Tab-separated table of C-alpha atoms in Angstrom:
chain	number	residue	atom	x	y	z
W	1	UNK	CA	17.128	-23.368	41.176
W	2	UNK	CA	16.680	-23.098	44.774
W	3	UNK	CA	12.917	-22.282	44.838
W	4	UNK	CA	12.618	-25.094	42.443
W	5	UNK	CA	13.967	-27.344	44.720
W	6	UNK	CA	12.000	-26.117	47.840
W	7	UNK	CA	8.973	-26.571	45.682
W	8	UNK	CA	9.946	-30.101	45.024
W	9	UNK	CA	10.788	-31.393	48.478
W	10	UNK	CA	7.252	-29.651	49.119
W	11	UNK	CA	5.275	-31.096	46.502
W	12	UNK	CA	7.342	-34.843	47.747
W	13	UNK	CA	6.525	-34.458	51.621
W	14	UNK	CA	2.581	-33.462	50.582
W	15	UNK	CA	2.499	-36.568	48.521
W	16	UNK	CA	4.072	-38.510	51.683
W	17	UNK	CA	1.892	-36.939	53.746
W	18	UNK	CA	-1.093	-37.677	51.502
W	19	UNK	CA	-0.062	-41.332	50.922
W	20	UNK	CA	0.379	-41.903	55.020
W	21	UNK	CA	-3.201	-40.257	55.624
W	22	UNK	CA	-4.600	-42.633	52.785
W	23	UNK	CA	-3.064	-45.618	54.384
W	24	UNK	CA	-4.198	-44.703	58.099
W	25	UNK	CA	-7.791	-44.287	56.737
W	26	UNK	CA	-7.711	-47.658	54.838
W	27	UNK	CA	-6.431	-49.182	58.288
W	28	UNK	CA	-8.880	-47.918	60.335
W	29	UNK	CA	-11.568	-48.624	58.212
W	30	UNK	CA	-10.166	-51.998	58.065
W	31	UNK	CA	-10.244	-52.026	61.670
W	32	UNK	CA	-13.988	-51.310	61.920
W	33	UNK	CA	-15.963	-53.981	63.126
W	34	UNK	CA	-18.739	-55.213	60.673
W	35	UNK	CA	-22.362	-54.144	61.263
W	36	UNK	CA	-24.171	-56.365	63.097
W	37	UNK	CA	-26.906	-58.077	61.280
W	38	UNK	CA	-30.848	-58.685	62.470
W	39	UNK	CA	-31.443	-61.510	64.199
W	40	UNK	CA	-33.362	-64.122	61.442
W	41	UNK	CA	-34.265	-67.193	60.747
W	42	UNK	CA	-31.284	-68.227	59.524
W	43	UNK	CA	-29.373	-66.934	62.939
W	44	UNK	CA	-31.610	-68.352	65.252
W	45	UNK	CA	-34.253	-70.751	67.090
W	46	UNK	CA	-37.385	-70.250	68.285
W	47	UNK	CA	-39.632	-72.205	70.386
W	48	UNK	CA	-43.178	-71.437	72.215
W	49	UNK	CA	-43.970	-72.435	76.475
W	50	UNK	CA	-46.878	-72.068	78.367
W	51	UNK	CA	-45.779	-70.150	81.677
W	52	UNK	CA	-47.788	-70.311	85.008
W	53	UNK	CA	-47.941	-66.833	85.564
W	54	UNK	CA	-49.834	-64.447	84.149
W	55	UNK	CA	-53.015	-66.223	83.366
W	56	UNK	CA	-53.508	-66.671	79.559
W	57	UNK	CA	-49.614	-66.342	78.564
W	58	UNK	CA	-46.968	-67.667	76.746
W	59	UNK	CA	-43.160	-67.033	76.349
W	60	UNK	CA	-41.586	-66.719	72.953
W	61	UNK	CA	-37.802	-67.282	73.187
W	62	UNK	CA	-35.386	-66.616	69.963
W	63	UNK	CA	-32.072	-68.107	70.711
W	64	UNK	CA	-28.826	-66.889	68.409
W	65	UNK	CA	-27.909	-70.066	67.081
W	66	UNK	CA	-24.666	-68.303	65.319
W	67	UNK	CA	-21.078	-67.468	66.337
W	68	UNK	CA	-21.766	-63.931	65.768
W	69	UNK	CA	-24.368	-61.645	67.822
W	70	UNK	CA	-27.331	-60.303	66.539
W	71	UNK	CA	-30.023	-57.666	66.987
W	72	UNK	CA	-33.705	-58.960	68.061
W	73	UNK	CA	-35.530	-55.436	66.855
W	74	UNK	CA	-38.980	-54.230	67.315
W	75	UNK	CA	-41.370	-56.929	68.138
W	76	UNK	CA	-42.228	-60.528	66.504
W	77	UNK	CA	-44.671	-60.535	63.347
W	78	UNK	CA	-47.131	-63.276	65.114
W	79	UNK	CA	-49.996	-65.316	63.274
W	80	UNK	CA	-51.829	-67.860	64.714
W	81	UNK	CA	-52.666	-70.801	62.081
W	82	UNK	CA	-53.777	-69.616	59.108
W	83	UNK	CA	-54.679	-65.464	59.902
W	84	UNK	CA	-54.139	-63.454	57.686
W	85	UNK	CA	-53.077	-61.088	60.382
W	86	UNK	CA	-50.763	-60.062	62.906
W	87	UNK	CA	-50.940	-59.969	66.324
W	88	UNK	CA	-50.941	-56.287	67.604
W	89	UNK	CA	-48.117	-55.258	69.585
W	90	UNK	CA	-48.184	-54.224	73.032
W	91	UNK	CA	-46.858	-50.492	72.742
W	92	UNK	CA	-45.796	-49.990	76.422
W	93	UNK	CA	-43.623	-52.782	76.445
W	94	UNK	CA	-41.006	-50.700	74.085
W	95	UNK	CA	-37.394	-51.683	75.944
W	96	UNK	CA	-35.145	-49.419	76.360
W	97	UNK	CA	-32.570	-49.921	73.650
W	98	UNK	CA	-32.635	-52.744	70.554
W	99	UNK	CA	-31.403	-55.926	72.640
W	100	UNK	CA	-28.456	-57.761	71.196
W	101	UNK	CA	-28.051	-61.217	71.788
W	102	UNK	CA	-24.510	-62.585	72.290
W	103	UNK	CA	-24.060	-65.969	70.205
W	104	UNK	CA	-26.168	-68.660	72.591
W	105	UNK	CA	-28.102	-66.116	74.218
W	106	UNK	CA	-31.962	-65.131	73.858
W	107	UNK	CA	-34.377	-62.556	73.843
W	108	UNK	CA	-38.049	-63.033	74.748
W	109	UNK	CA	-41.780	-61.483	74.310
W	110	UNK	CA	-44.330	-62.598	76.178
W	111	UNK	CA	-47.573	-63.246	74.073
W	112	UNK	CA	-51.174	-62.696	75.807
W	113	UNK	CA	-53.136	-65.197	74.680
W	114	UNK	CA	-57.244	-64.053	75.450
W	115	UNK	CA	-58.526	-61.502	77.698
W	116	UNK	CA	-58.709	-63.006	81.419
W	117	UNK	CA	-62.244	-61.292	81.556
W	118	UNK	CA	-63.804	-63.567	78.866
W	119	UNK	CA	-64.253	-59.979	76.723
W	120	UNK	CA	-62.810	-61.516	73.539
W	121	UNK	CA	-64.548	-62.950	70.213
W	122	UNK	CA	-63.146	-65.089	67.698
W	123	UNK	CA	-61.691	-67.500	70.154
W	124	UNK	CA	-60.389	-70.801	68.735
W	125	UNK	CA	-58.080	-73.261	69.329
W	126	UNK	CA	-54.492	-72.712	67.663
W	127	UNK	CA	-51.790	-75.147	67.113
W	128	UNK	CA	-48.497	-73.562	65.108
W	129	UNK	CA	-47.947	-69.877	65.348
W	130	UNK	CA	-45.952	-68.126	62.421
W	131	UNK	CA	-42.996	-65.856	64.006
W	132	UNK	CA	-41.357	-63.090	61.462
W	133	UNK	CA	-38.230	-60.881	62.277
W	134	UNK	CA	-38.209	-56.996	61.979
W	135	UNK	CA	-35.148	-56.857	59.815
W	136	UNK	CA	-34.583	-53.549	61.222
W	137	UNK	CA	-35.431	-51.168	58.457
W	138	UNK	CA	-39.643	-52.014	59.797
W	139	UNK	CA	-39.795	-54.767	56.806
W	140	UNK	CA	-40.306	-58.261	58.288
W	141	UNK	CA	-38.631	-61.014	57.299
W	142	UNK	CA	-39.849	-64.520	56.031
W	143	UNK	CA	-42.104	-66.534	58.795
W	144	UNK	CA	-40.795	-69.443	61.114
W	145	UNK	CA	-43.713	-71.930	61.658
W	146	UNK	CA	-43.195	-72.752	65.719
W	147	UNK	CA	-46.046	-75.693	67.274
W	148	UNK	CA	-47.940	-74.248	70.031
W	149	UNK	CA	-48.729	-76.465	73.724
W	150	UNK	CA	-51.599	-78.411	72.971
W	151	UNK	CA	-54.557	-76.626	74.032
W	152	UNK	CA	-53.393	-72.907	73.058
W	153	UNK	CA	-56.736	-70.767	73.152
W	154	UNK	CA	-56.237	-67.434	71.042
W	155	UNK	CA	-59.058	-64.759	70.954
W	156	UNK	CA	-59.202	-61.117	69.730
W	157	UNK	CA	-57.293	-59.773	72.697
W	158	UNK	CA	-54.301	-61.347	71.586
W	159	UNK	CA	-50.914	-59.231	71.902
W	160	UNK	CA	-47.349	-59.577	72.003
W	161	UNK	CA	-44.381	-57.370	73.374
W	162	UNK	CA	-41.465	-56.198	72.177
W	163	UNK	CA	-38.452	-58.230	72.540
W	164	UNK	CA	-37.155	-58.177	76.085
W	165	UNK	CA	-33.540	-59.011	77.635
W	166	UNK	CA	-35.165	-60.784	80.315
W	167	UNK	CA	-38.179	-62.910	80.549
W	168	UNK	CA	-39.570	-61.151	83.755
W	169	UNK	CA	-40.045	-58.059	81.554
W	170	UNK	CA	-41.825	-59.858	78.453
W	171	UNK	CA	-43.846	-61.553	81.175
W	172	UNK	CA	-45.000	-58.389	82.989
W	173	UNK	CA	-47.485	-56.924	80.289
């Protein structure tokens, strides 16, 4: 009778002890904050400047337009007019980390327009430029048709950089 009733109170404080580890788990996953998502076009803004300095550039800027942040990965998906293709990325203007933007903030990449030597072909005159997101998984989201400054000269030396924090670093490549 005894050992039946040690075995009882046993088998009762496991099941306590089970239920109150259940219940901490389903707390703290509670507690966990949700991922946060790519920045998008349905997260942000984006708009297109001509810049003084360097000689043949532009600024992108993506702004987070929502309450929550999101993450600017990789590098724009950049088409000028009608291409068919993408603007190559400049490779050593990888940051440092994926930068987040904080609801209201932005994150920039500064976009070479032609080669300052005249060494280009293809030049032409470009007015909208289609933006896509890196989703973060490398696929690339739906494009954002942005108007260029009047005047925007694109060649085959076009490039863009990563997304920056700051605009001094998209600016410097």
């Amino acid at each position: 009778m005894r050992t039946a009733r040690i075995t009882a109170t046993g088998l009762t404080l496991a099941a306590a002890l089970l239920a109150g580890t259940a219940a901490t788990t389903a707390q703290a996953q509670a507690a966990e904050p949700a991922p946060v998502p790519a920045c998008s076009l349905a997260n942000t803004k984006t708009t297109v400047r001509n810049v003084p300095r360097p000689i043949n550039h532009q600024l992108l800027t993506v702004t987070n337009t929502s309450s929550k942040p999101c993450f600017a990965y990789g590098a724009p998906h950049l088409a000028f007019d009608a291409a068919q293709h993408v603007v190559p990325v400049v490779d050593d203007s990888i940051p440092q980390a994926v930068v987040t933007l904080e609801p209201g903030r932005s994150a920039y990449a500064g976009i070479n327009l032609s080669a300052a030597d005249g060494s280009g072909t293809d030049g032409r005159y470009a007015s909208v430029l289609r933006v896509s997101f890196d989703e973060g998984d490398g696929t690339e989201s739906r494009a954002r048709t942005v108007k260029l400054p009047k005047g925007t000269w694109a060649d085959s030396k076009a490039a863009v950089t990563y997304w920056q924090s700051e605009v001094d670093l998209a600016l410097m490549w």
